[in-house]
XYZ file of N, CA and C in Angstrom:
756
model
N -11.859 -8.225 16.474
C -11.498 -6.971 15.818
C -10.999 -5.987 16.866
N -9.837 -5.354 16.604
C -9.294 -4.440 17.607
C -10.097 -3.151 17.631
N -10.046 -2.461 18.791
C -10.825 -1.242 18.973
C -10.402 -0.185 17.961
N -11.385 0.536 17.460
C -11.103 1.614 16.511
C -10.653 2.850 17.275
N -9.741 3.630 16.703
C -9.218 4.792 17.428
C -10.258 5.896 17.583
N -10.048 6.708 18.595
C -10.884 7.889 18.817
C -10.651 8.900 17.692
N -11.691 9.601 17.291
C -11.608 10.590 16.223
C -11.788 11.984 16.816
N -10.873 12.897 16.466
C -11.010 14.275 16.910
C -10.470 15.217 15.840
N -10.566 16.522 16.096
C -10.054 17.481 15.121
C -9.394 18.645 15.836
N -8.600 19.405 15.082
C -7.981 20.610 15.605
C -8.056 21.692 14.540
N -8.164 22.947 14.973
C -8.184 24.090 14.061
C -6.906 24.903 14.231
N -6.292 25.236 13.093
C -5.125 26.125 13.085
C -5.400 27.200 12.045
N -5.784 28.381 12.522
C -6.188 29.423 11.595
C -7.429 29.000 10.840
N -7.358 29.052 9.505
C -8.511 28.710 8.675
C -8.560 27.231 8.303
N -7.617 26.427 8.808
C -7.532 25.018 8.415
C -7.965 24.123 9.571
N -8.811 23.166 9.260
C -9.255 22.163 10.234
C -8.623 20.826 9.876
N -8.054 20.141 10.865
C -7.367 18.862 10.658
C -8.101 17.741 11.380
N -8.145 16.583 10.734
C -8.725 15.381 11.334
C -7.616 14.538 11.942
N -7.852 14.010 13.143
C -6.883 13.145 13.837
C -7.590 11.887 14.325
N -6.828 10.812 14.399
C -7.344 9.562 14.969
C -6.658 9.310 16.308
N -6.910 10.195 17.250
C -6.398 10.023 18.604
C -4.921 10.324 18.776
N -4.239 10.809 17.711
C -2.828 11.175 17.807
C -2.634 12.516 17.108
N -1.392 13.008 17.093
C -1.120 14.274 16.404
C -1.021 14.103 14.891
N -0.962 12.847 14.396
C -0.864 12.624 12.954
C -2.107 13.179 12.250
N -1.870 13.879 11.146
C -2.968 14.448 10.367
C -3.514 13.392 9.415
N -4.818 13.143 9.484
C -5.475 12.161 8.612
C -6.287 12.831 7.501
N -6.306 14.139 7.497
C -7.032 14.886 6.480
C -7.198 16.316 6.939
N -7.663 17.177 6.029
C -7.790 18.591 6.373
C -8.865 19.244 5.527
N -9.256 20.452 5.949
C -10.239 21.238 5.200
C -9.976 22.715 5.446
N -9.981 23.493 4.369
C -9.962 24.948 4.465
C -11.388 25.382 4.807
N -11.555 26.001 5.955
C -12.895 26.353 6.419
C -13.604 27.306 5.463
N -12.839 28.087 4.716
C -13.431 29.026 3.756
C -13.731 28.376 2.407
N -13.114 27.215 2.138
C -13.317 26.504 0.872
C -13.483 25.010 1.151
N -14.583 24.620 1.772
C -14.719 23.247 2.272
C -14.798 22.176 1.187
N -15.067 22.565 -0.057
C -15.175 21.561 -1.125
C -13.951 21.534 -2.037
N -12.912 22.296 -1.685
C -11.634 22.220 -2.389
C -10.721 21.240 -1.652
N -9.618 20.838 -2.298
C -8.653 19.921 -1.680
C -7.476 20.742 -1.180
N -7.205 20.673 0.106
C -6.210 21.531 0.734
C -4.794 20.961 0.644
N -4.603 19.688 0.988
C -3.253 19.119 1.080
C -2.712 18.734 -0.301
N -1.417 18.988 -0.511
C -0.800 18.723 -1.812
C -0.894 17.250 -2.214
N -0.616 16.342 -1.296
C -0.621 14.924 -1.670
C -2.027 14.462 -2.031
N -3.041 15.036 -1.381
C -4.422 14.663 -1.697
C -4.800 15.195 -3.078
N -4.335 16.387 -3.409
C -4.543 16.911 -4.769
C -3.962 15.952 -5.802
N -2.792 15.393 -5.513
C -2.147 14.475 -6.462
C -2.920 13.178 -6.659
N -3.781 12.844 -5.705
C -4.633 11.657 -5.868
C -5.621 11.837 -7.022
N -5.728 13.061 -7.539
C -6.610 13.343 -8.669
C -5.886 13.234 -10.005
N -4.653 12.744 -10.026
C -3.863 12.693 -11.268
C -4.446 11.754 -12.318
N -5.382 10.905 -11.935
C -6.053 10.056 -12.933
C -6.732 10.898 -14.005
N -7.058 12.159 -13.683
C -7.688 13.044 -14.670
C -6.816 13.245 -15.909
N -5.503 13.085 -15.754
C -4.592 13.253 -16.890
C -4.772 12.167 -17.952
N -5.462 11.084 -17.607
C -5.531 9.919 -18.497
C -6.926 9.658 -19.051
N -7.839 10.609 -18.886
C -9.199 10.403 -19.396
C -9.628 11.582 -20.255
N -10.627 11.343 -21.073
C -11.299 12.401 -21.817
C -12.037 13.262 -20.788
N -11.613 14.508 -20.624
C -12.142 15.330 -19.544
C -13.625 15.660 -19.722
N -14.122 15.568 -20.944
C -15.551 15.813 -21.151
C -16.415 14.685 -20.594
N -15.778 13.546 -20.258
C -16.529 12.384 -19.763
C -16.542 12.273 -18.244
N -15.862 13.187 -17.550
C -15.637 13.021 -16.107
C -16.947 12.890 -15.334
N -17.929 13.729 -15.619
C -19.167 13.701 -14.842
C -19.976 12.426 -15.058
N -19.621 11.651 -16.070
C -20.321 10.386 -16.326
C -19.615 9.203 -15.660
N -18.541 9.471 -14.941
C -17.715 8.413 -14.366
C -18.015 8.190 -12.887
N -17.413 7.107 -12.343
C -17.635 6.677 -10.958
C -16.312 6.717 -10.208
N -16.272 7.482 -9.132
C -15.100 7.541 -8.248
C -15.382 6.767 -6.973
N -14.368 6.064 -6.480
C -14.484 5.351 -5.199
C -13.261 5.648 -4.352
N -13.514 5.990 -3.079
C -12.425 6.170 -2.123
C -12.428 5.010 -1.130
N -11.280 4.377 -0.966
C -11.091 3.383 0.092
C -10.381 4.107 1.231
N -11.131 4.444 2.258
C -10.648 5.306 3.332
C -11.187 6.709 3.114
N -12.010 7.189 4.036
C -12.678 8.479 3.859
C -11.797 9.650 4.263
N -10.929 9.459 5.278
C -10.141 10.587 5.776
C -11.064 11.714 6.208
N -10.708 12.940 5.837
C -11.556 14.091 6.143
C -12.585 14.353 5.049
N -12.683 13.431 4.098
C -13.706 13.534 3.066
C -13.345 14.426 1.895
N -12.086 14.873 1.802
C -11.713 15.837 0.756
C -11.953 15.292 -0.649
N -11.480 14.076 -0.922
C -11.639 13.498 -2.255
C -13.105 13.212 -2.552
N -13.803 12.695 -1.558
C -15.223 12.368 -1.738
C -16.018 13.626 -2.074
N -15.803 14.693 -1.314
C -16.527 15.943 -1.550
C -16.170 16.553 -2.898
N -14.879 16.504 -3.256
C -14.439 17.116 -4.512
C -15.017 16.369 -5.708
N -14.939 15.046 -5.679
C -15.473 14.260 -6.801
C -16.975 14.461 -6.937
N -17.679 14.506 -5.816
C -19.140 14.646 -5.841
C -19.568 16.063 -6.232
N -18.980 17.062 -5.578
C -19.441 18.442 -5.752
C -18.804 19.112 -6.973
N -17.489 19.049 -7.081
C -16.788 19.806 -8.127
C -16.791 19.070 -9.464
N -16.616 17.742 -9.443
C -16.566 16.976 -10.688
C -17.923 16.408 -11.083
N -18.891 16.472 -10.164
C -20.263 15.992 -10.439
C -20.300 14.503 -10.752
N -19.411 13.735 -10.134
C -19.315 12.310 -10.382
C -20.196 11.511 -9.431
N -20.597 10.332 -9.866
C -21.097 9.329 -8.935
C -19.927 8.970 -8.024
N -20.128 9.017 -6.702
C -19.020 8.880 -5.763
C -19.395 7.926 -4.639
N -18.520 6.954 -4.395
C -18.721 5.975 -3.322
C -17.498 5.996 -2.420
N -17.713 6.141 -1.126
C -16.616 6.096 -0.155
C -16.814 4.916 0.780
N -15.730 4.185 1.025
C -15.762 3.030 1.930
C -14.946 3.383 3.168
N -15.558 3.309 4.333
C -14.883 3.680 5.584
C -15.233 2.669 6.673
N -14.209 2.192 7.378
C -14.388 1.176 8.423
C -14.918 1.760 9.731
N -14.512 2.977 10.035
C -14.769 3.553 11.351
C -15.994 4.481 11.304
N -17.096 4.112 11.965
C -18.286 4.969 11.928
C -18.048 6.345 12.531
N -17.080 6.449 13.457
C -16.761 7.757 14.032
C -16.187 8.711 12.984
N -15.437 8.167 12.014
C -14.880 9.012 10.952
C -16.003 9.574 10.087
N -16.972 8.727 9.760
C -18.114 9.201 8.965
C -18.861 10.291 9.726
N -19.115 10.041 11.007
C -19.824 11.039 11.822
C -19.025 12.338 11.903
N -17.713 12.231 12.085
C -16.867 13.425 12.162
C -16.903 14.216 10.861
N -16.853 13.510 9.733
C -16.883 14.196 8.437
C -18.203 14.940 8.244
N -19.288 14.365 8.720
C -20.593 15.016 8.552
C -20.772 16.178 9.551
N -20.203 16.042 10.741
C -20.351 17.086 11.753
C -19.386 18.248 11.539
N -18.133 17.925 11.209
C -17.060 18.923 11.258
C -16.438 19.249 9.902
N -16.669 18.387 8.887
C -15.962 18.561 7.614
C -16.907 18.694 6.412
N -18.148 19.069 6.657
C -19.104 19.440 5.592
C -19.411 18.315 4.609
N -19.233 17.066 5.027
C -19.608 15.961 4.148
C -21.130 15.908 4.062
N -21.694 16.009 2.857
C -23.160 16.015 2.746
C -23.771 14.633 2.979
N -25.061 14.621 3.141
C -25.794 13.362 3.266
C -25.781 12.621 1.936
N -25.940 11.302 1.995
C -26.015 10.503 0.767
C -27.162 10.984 -0.113
N -26.958 10.877 -1.417
C -28.014 11.211 -2.364
C -27.889 10.297 -3.575
N -28.466 10.667 -4.688
C -28.458 9.799 -5.867
C -27.052 9.547 -6.393
N -26.118 10.480 -6.151
C -24.744 10.323 -6.654
C -23.740 9.973 -5.566
N -24.075 10.193 -4.310
C -23.118 10.006 -3.215
C -23.552 8.868 -2.308
N -22.609 7.955 -2.042
C -22.885 6.841 -1.137
C -21.668 6.618 -0.243
N -21.841 6.794 1.051
C -20.783 6.526 2.025
C -21.132 5.213 2.717
N -20.271 4.221 2.547
C -20.549 2.849 2.983
C -19.637 2.490 4.151
N -20.240 2.037 5.247
C -19.453 1.510 6.364
C -19.029 0.098 6.006
N -17.739 -0.125 5.879
C -17.298 -1.460 5.505
C -15.792 -1.575 5.476
N -15.333 -2.798 5.278
C -13.906 -3.125 5.228
C -13.426 -3.034 3.780
N -12.409 -2.228 3.541
C -11.939 -1.996 2.173
C -11.470 -3.282 1.506
N -10.852 -4.177 2.268
C -10.382 -5.439 1.688
C -11.557 -6.274 1.195
N -12.632 -6.317 1.976
C -13.811 -7.086 1.580
C -14.490 -6.459 0.362
N -14.566 -5.141 0.351
C -15.186 -4.449 -0.784
C -14.380 -4.689 -2.059
N -13.053 -4.574 -1.959
C -12.203 -4.765 -3.137
C -12.312 -6.188 -3.680
N -12.491 -7.152 -2.796
C -12.541 -8.555 -3.210
C -13.920 -8.982 -3.710
N -14.945 -8.196 -3.411
C -16.310 -8.606 -3.719
C -16.645 -8.354 -5.189
N -17.442 -9.212 -5.757
C -17.812 -9.079 -7.168
C -18.737 -7.889 -7.437
N -19.403 -7.384 -6.419
C -20.424 -6.352 -6.613
C -19.910 -5.133 -7.373
N -18.689 -4.675 -7.038
C -18.166 -3.445 -7.636
C -17.261 -3.710 -8.827
N -17.032 -4.955 -9.143
C -16.013 -5.309 -10.141
C -16.292 -4.650 -11.501
N -15.270 -3.990 -12.046
C -15.383 -3.382 -13.367
C -16.242 -2.135 -13.440
N -16.530 -1.509 -12.284
C -17.446 -0.362 -12.265
C -16.784 0.950 -11.864
N -15.533 0.919 -11.435
C -14.902 2.111 -10.854
C -13.916 2.713 -11.862
N -14.100 3.989 -12.158
C -13.190 4.680 -13.084
C -11.996 5.288 -12.365
N -12.215 5.762 -11.146
C -11.146 6.391 -10.362
C -11.192 5.826 -8.953
N -10.230 4.969 -8.629
C -10.144 4.341 -7.305
C -9.030 5.031 -6.534
N -9.375 5.594 -5.379
C -8.414 6.370 -4.586
C -8.220 5.683 -3.236
N -7.010 5.198 -3.000
C -6.733 4.336 -1.850
C -5.835 5.081 -0.869
N -6.343 5.314 0.337
C -5.575 6.014 1.371
C -5.932 5.371 2.701
N -5.231 4.308 3.047
C -5.609 3.456 4.170
C -4.487 3.406 5.203
N -4.580 4.305 6.185
C -3.614 4.341 7.280
C -4.360 4.322 8.606
N -3.741 3.670 9.600
C -4.361 3.689 10.927
C -3.860 4.912 11.701
N -4.161 4.952 12.991
C -3.825 6.122 13.803
C -2.322 6.323 13.958
N -1.517 5.276 13.724
C -0.062 5.405 13.854
C 0.602 5.839 12.555
N -0.102 5.731 11.426
C 0.366 6.201 10.115
C 1.746 5.663 9.752
N 2.018 4.414 10.111
C 3.354 3.852 9.874
C 3.490 3.235 8.487
N 2.471 2.546 8.017
C 2.484 1.884 6.703
C 1.031 1.623 6.325
N 0.749 1.403 5.045
C -0.641 1.144 4.658
C -1.221 -0.063 5.389
N -2.482 0.030 5.775
C -3.156 -1.070 6.465
C -3.340 -2.257 5.520
N -3.664 -1.967 4.254
C -3.807 -3.001 3.223
C -2.751 -2.747 2.162
N -1.867 -3.721 1.942
C -0.707 -3.435 1.093
C -0.155 -4.699 0.435
N -0.994 -5.711 0.233
C -0.506 -6.953 -0.361
C -0.703 -6.934 -1.867
N 0.041 -7.779 -2.567
C -0.170 -7.920 -4.007
C -1.591 -8.379 -4.293
N -2.119 -9.263 -3.468
C -3.490 -9.752 -3.665
C -4.498 -8.611 -3.545
N -4.298 -7.718 -2.586
C -5.195 -6.570 -2.441
C -5.138 -5.687 -3.684
N -3.933 -5.416 -4.182
C -3.821 -4.560 -5.368
C -4.402 -5.250 -6.608
N -4.322 -6.559 -6.675
C -4.980 -7.267 -7.785
C -6.500 -7.117 -7.693
N -7.031 -7.175 -6.474
C -8.459 -6.941 -6.288
C -8.830 -5.522 -6.712
N -7.980 -4.567 -6.368
C -8.230 -3.181 -6.769
C -8.279 -3.059 -8.294
N -7.370 -3.731 -8.959
C -7.353 -3.677 -10.422
C -8.658 -4.219 -11.006
N -9.204 -5.250 -10.378
C -10.454 -5.838 -10.863
C -11.648 -4.903 -10.686
N -11.551 -3.971 -9.770
C -12.634 -3.009 -9.584
C -12.733 -2.034 -10.758
N -11.637 -1.839 -11.473
C -11.552 -0.750 -12.440
C -12.229 -1.067 -13.765
N -12.760 -0.011 -14.389
C -13.218 -0.095 -15.767
C -12.001 -0.226 -16.681
N -12.239 -0.456 -17.959
C -11.125 -0.698 -18.892
C -10.134 0.461 -18.946
N -10.631 1.708 -18.841
C -9.708 2.850 -18.837
C -9.625 3.482 -17.448
N -9.925 2.686 -16.418
C -9.884 3.183 -15.050
C -8.468 3.240 -14.495
N -8.327 3.945 -13.369
C -7.021 4.103 -12.724
C -7.178 4.094 -11.216
N -6.133 3.616 -10.546
C -6.039 3.654 -9.089
C -4.942 4.637 -8.699
N -5.209 5.479 -7.706
C -4.141 6.263 -7.087
C -4.041 5.841 -5.624
N -2.801 5.718 -5.145
C -2.541 5.231 -3.786
C -1.609 6.203 -3.079
N -1.927 6.524 -1.836
C -1.030 7.304 -1.003
C -0.103 6.357 -0.248
N 1.199 6.488 -0.492
C 2.200 5.699 0.230
C 3.013 6.659 1.087
N 3.037 6.386 2.366
C 3.718 7.269 3.306
C 4.576 6.431 4.228
N 5.800 6.894 4.480
C 6.655 6.158 5.399
C 8.073 6.071 4.885
N 8.829 5.179 5.460
C 10.235 5.038 5.089
C 10.360 4.545 3.654
N 11.516 4.823 3.030
C 11.717 4.456 1.631
C 11.629 2.947 1.422
N 12.063 2.167 2.405
C 11.994 0.707 2.266
C 10.544 0.250 2.192
N 9.686 0.881 2.986
C 8.252 0.574 2.956
C 7.679 0.956 1.604
N 8.068 2.105 1.084
C 7.577 2.555 -0.222
C 7.992 1.575 -1.318
N 9.241 1.162 -1.317
C 9.731 0.251 -2.364
C 8.973 -1.076 -2.340
N 8.695 -1.590 -1.157
C 7.936 -2.836 -1.053
C 6.532 -2.659 -1.617
N 5.895 -1.551 -1.242
C 4.543 -1.286 -1.740
C 4.550 -1.136 -3.257
N 5.512 -0.404 -3.781
C 5.585 -0.186 -5.224
C 5.781 -1.511 -5.963
N 6.616 -2.380 -5.440
C 6.837 -3.686 -6.073
C 5.537 -4.482 -6.151
N 4.717 -4.404 -5.109
C 3.449 -5.145 -5.096
C 2.465 -4.555 -6.097
N 2.433 -3.233 -6.217
C 1.547 -2.593 -7.192
C 1.986 -2.955 -8.610
N 3.291 -2.916 -8.862
C 3.827 -3.284 -10.183
C 3.497 -4.741 -10.499
N 3.609 -5.614 -9.499
C 3.295 -7.030 -9.719
C 1.823 -7.215 -10.089
N 0.953 -6.396 -9.532
C -0.485 -6.532 -9.778
C -0.919 -5.888 -11.088
N -0.291 -4.773 -11.466
C -0.747 -4.002 -12.622
C 0.174 -4.109 -13.831
N 1.449 -4.471 -13.614
C 2.427 -4.456 -14.697
C 3.174 -3.133 -14.702
N 4.488 -3.202 -14.889
C 5.319 -2.000 -14.768
C 4.921 -0.904 -15.754
N 4.505 -1.282 -16.953
C 4.172 -0.281 -17.970
C 2.909 0.508 -17.638
N 2.148 0.042 -16.653
C 0.889 0.708 -16.290
C 1.015 1.587 -15.053
N 2.223 1.707 -14.481
C 2.385 2.376 -13.187
C 3.210 3.653 -13.336
N 2.715 4.723 -12.746
C 3.381 6.027 -12.699
C 3.534 6.427 -11.234
N 4.510 7.299 -10.946
C 4.697 7.739 -9.563
C 5.149 9.187 -9.513
N 4.697 9.886 -8.483
C 5.166 11.230 -8.180
C 6.446 11.151 -7.351
N 7.200 12.220 -7.349
C 8.228 12.373 -6.321
C 7.525 12.597 -4.982
N 8.190 12.279 -3.872
C 7.550 12.494 -2.567
C 7.294 13.978 -2.310
N 6.233 14.260 -1.555
C 6.030 15.622 -1.067
C 7.025 15.894 0.064
N 7.071 17.143 0.497
C 7.957 17.501 1.621
C 7.624 16.688 2.865
N 6.345 16.350 3.016
C 5.915 15.603 4.204
C 6.200 14.106 4.096
N 6.607 13.632 2.914
C 6.957 12.228 2.749
C 5.882 11.361 2.125
N 4.839 11.978 1.587
C 3.792 11.213 0.895
C 4.153 11.036 -0.570
N 4.109 9.795 -1.050
C 4.337 9.511 -2.464
C 3.062 8.928 -3.050
N 2.558 9.578 -4.091
C 1.348 9.100 -4.763
C 1.752 8.261 -5.965
N 1.213 7.050 -6.020
C 1.433 6.139 -7.145
C 0.128 5.983 -7.898
N 0.206 6.023 -9.221
C -0.959 5.827 -10.076
C -0.764 4.551 -10.885
N -1.799 3.709 -10.926
C -1.742 2.458 -11.686
C -2.965 2.381 -12.594
N -2.734 2.185 -13.875
C -3.795 2.135 -14.873
C -4.260 0.704 -15.087
N -5.552 0.535 -15.298
C -6.087 -0.804 -15.595
C -5.424 -1.377 -16.842
N -5.203 -0.516 -17.837
C -4.484 -0.900 -19.060
C -3.447 0.175 -19.340
N -2.225 -0.198 -19.721
C -1.179 0.795 -19.943
C -1.591 1.850 -20.976
N -1.166 3.074 -20.729
C -1.341 4.162 -21.690
C -0.005 4.869 -21.862
N 0.245 5.361 -23.060
C 1.459 6.149 -23.315
C 1.060 7.461 -23.986
N 0.394 8.338 -23.230
C -0.027 9.610 -23.820
C 1.184 10.461 -24.199
N 1.040 11.232 -25.257
C 2.087 12.153 -25.664
C 2.213 13.271 -24.635
N 3.440 13.791 -24.497
C 3.670 14.850 -23.515
C 2.765 16.056 -23.788
N 2.571 16.366 -25.061
C 1.716 17.487 -25.407
C 0.272 17.267 -24.990
N -0.184 16.011 -25.114
C -1.544 15.668 -24.704
C -1.708 15.824 -23.195
N -0.703 15.362 -22.440
C -0.741 15.519 -20.987
C -0.733 16.993 -20.603
N 0.090 17.782 -21.294
C 0.178 19.208 -20.995
C -1.149 19.909 -21.260
N -1.810 19.526 -22.334
C -3.100 20.128 -22.679
C -4.158 19.780 -21.623
N -4.164 18.520 -21.199
C -5.119 18.121 -20.152
C -4.798 18.817 -18.836
N -3.517 18.909 -18.508
C -3.118 19.564 -17.264
C -3.605 21.008 -17.240
N -3.489 21.690 -18.367
C -3.950 23.075 -18.463
C -5.459 23.156 -18.206
N -6.197 22.241 -18.817
C -7.655 22.230 -18.629
C -8.024 21.917 -17.190
N -7.357 20.927 -16.591
C -7.620 20.538 -15.194
C -7.386 21.729 -14.267
N -6.267 22.422 -14.492
C -5.927 23.544 -13.616
C -6.915 24.697 -13.797
N -7.285 24.987 -15.034
C -8.208 26.086 -15.309
C -9.610 25.783 -14.800
N -10.065 24.558 -15.046
C -11.455 24.209 -14.744
C -11.684 23.926 -13.270
N -10.746 23.241 -12.635
C -10.983 22.764 -11.267
C -9.978 23.269 -10.237
N -9.002 24.059 -10.657
C -8.091 24.679 -9.702
C -7.051 23.766 -9.097
N -6.858 22.586 -9.684
C -5.818 21.675 -9.200
C -4.482 22.030 -9.862
N -3.352 21.904 -9.153
C -2.058 22.330 -9.703
C -1.464 21.319 -10.681
N -2.194 21.042 -11.739
C -1.831 19.945 -12.642
C -0.604 20.269 -13.497
N -0.355 21.537 -13.771
C 0.859 21.870 -14.538
C 2.103 21.445 -13.765
N 2.083 21.666 -12.459
C 3.212 21.265 -11.616
C 3.353 19.745 -11.570
N 2.221 19.032 -11.609
C 2.291 17.569 -11.556
C 3.235 17.020 -12.622
N 3.165 17.570 -13.818
C 3.948 17.013 -14.928
C 5.447 17.135 -14.697
N 5.864 18.021 -13.814
C 7.296 18.168 -13.514
C 7.787 17.138 -12.498
N 6.863 16.510 -11.782
C 7.268 15.612 -10.680
C 6.586 14.246 -10.789
N 6.217 13.859 -12.005
C 5.394 12.668 -12.234
C 5.923 11.966 -13.482
N 6.202 10.671 -13.356
C 6.735 9.949 -14.516
C 6.414 8.463 -14.422
N 6.491 7.741 -15.543
C 6.295 6.292 -15.483
C 7.370 5.630 -14.611
N 6.982 4.609 -13.883
C 7.931 3.881 -13.045
C 9.028 3.264 -13.896
N 8.690 2.856 -15.134
C 9.684 2.251 -16.021
C 10.796 3.200 -16.391
N 10.576 4.512 -16.205
C 11.603 5.511 -16.509
C 12.256 6.087 -15.251
N 11.911 5.548 -14.091
C 12.433 6.103 -12.841
C 13.850 5.618 -12.610
N 14.614 6.297 -11.736
C 16.016 5.936 -11.499
C 16.216 4.488 -11.051
N 15.213 3.924 -10.358
C 15.368 2.557 -9.863
C 15.520 1.551 -11.005
N 15.132 1.963 -12.244
C 15.197 1.057 -13.400
C 16.239 1.492 -14.418
N 17.081 2.446 -14.073
C 18.081 2.920 -15.030
C 19.476 2.711 -14.484
């Protein structure tokens, strides 16, 4: 196993950034609002909320593959009151999140597991138990996802409950994105996959549903309003930059 990168952080004004030995940002936290989600692309990883009965959220299970700065883990645990499991390979990242990024200690709802995301996804233990799977797996060079095969995405699909969803952060050149998207579509089926437009920084969030859904635009708008009012996520804006892959330009 190759050596894990050094973990450090930097502060710029009120924002703290996590780094893995390079200038690439692996996560962030607003020091004044440590349990909110600061980065736009990380906020978009919460788009699975558009596809569930919002009154059921606190009864659901969220899992993060890749802890980053702990933003998703903290938000799901603290703000959404969900059972939350985070899988992280690098023990230094876990230590950094607890020392510098306000990640709380494990409790009845929170479990941070040191482990390999590929092994966890393939293992029967979690199969069919995850309602919201959030995948953000980049190394210190941030060139392409560390795990990005069709087989891996099929394992991810098996983790999900019947109405569960996976969100994935894809970052990098457009050719890398297209390859990743093709593998996700192969694993989930084109009718089950939605995608955002890229952020200014080049992050594209893809959402894949365990089973296809075709919610009415009005239903999505109503949920977006509730999400934004209740939890402060910019969900109204999401609907302007989010669409099924089957309706994207690549298929027209």
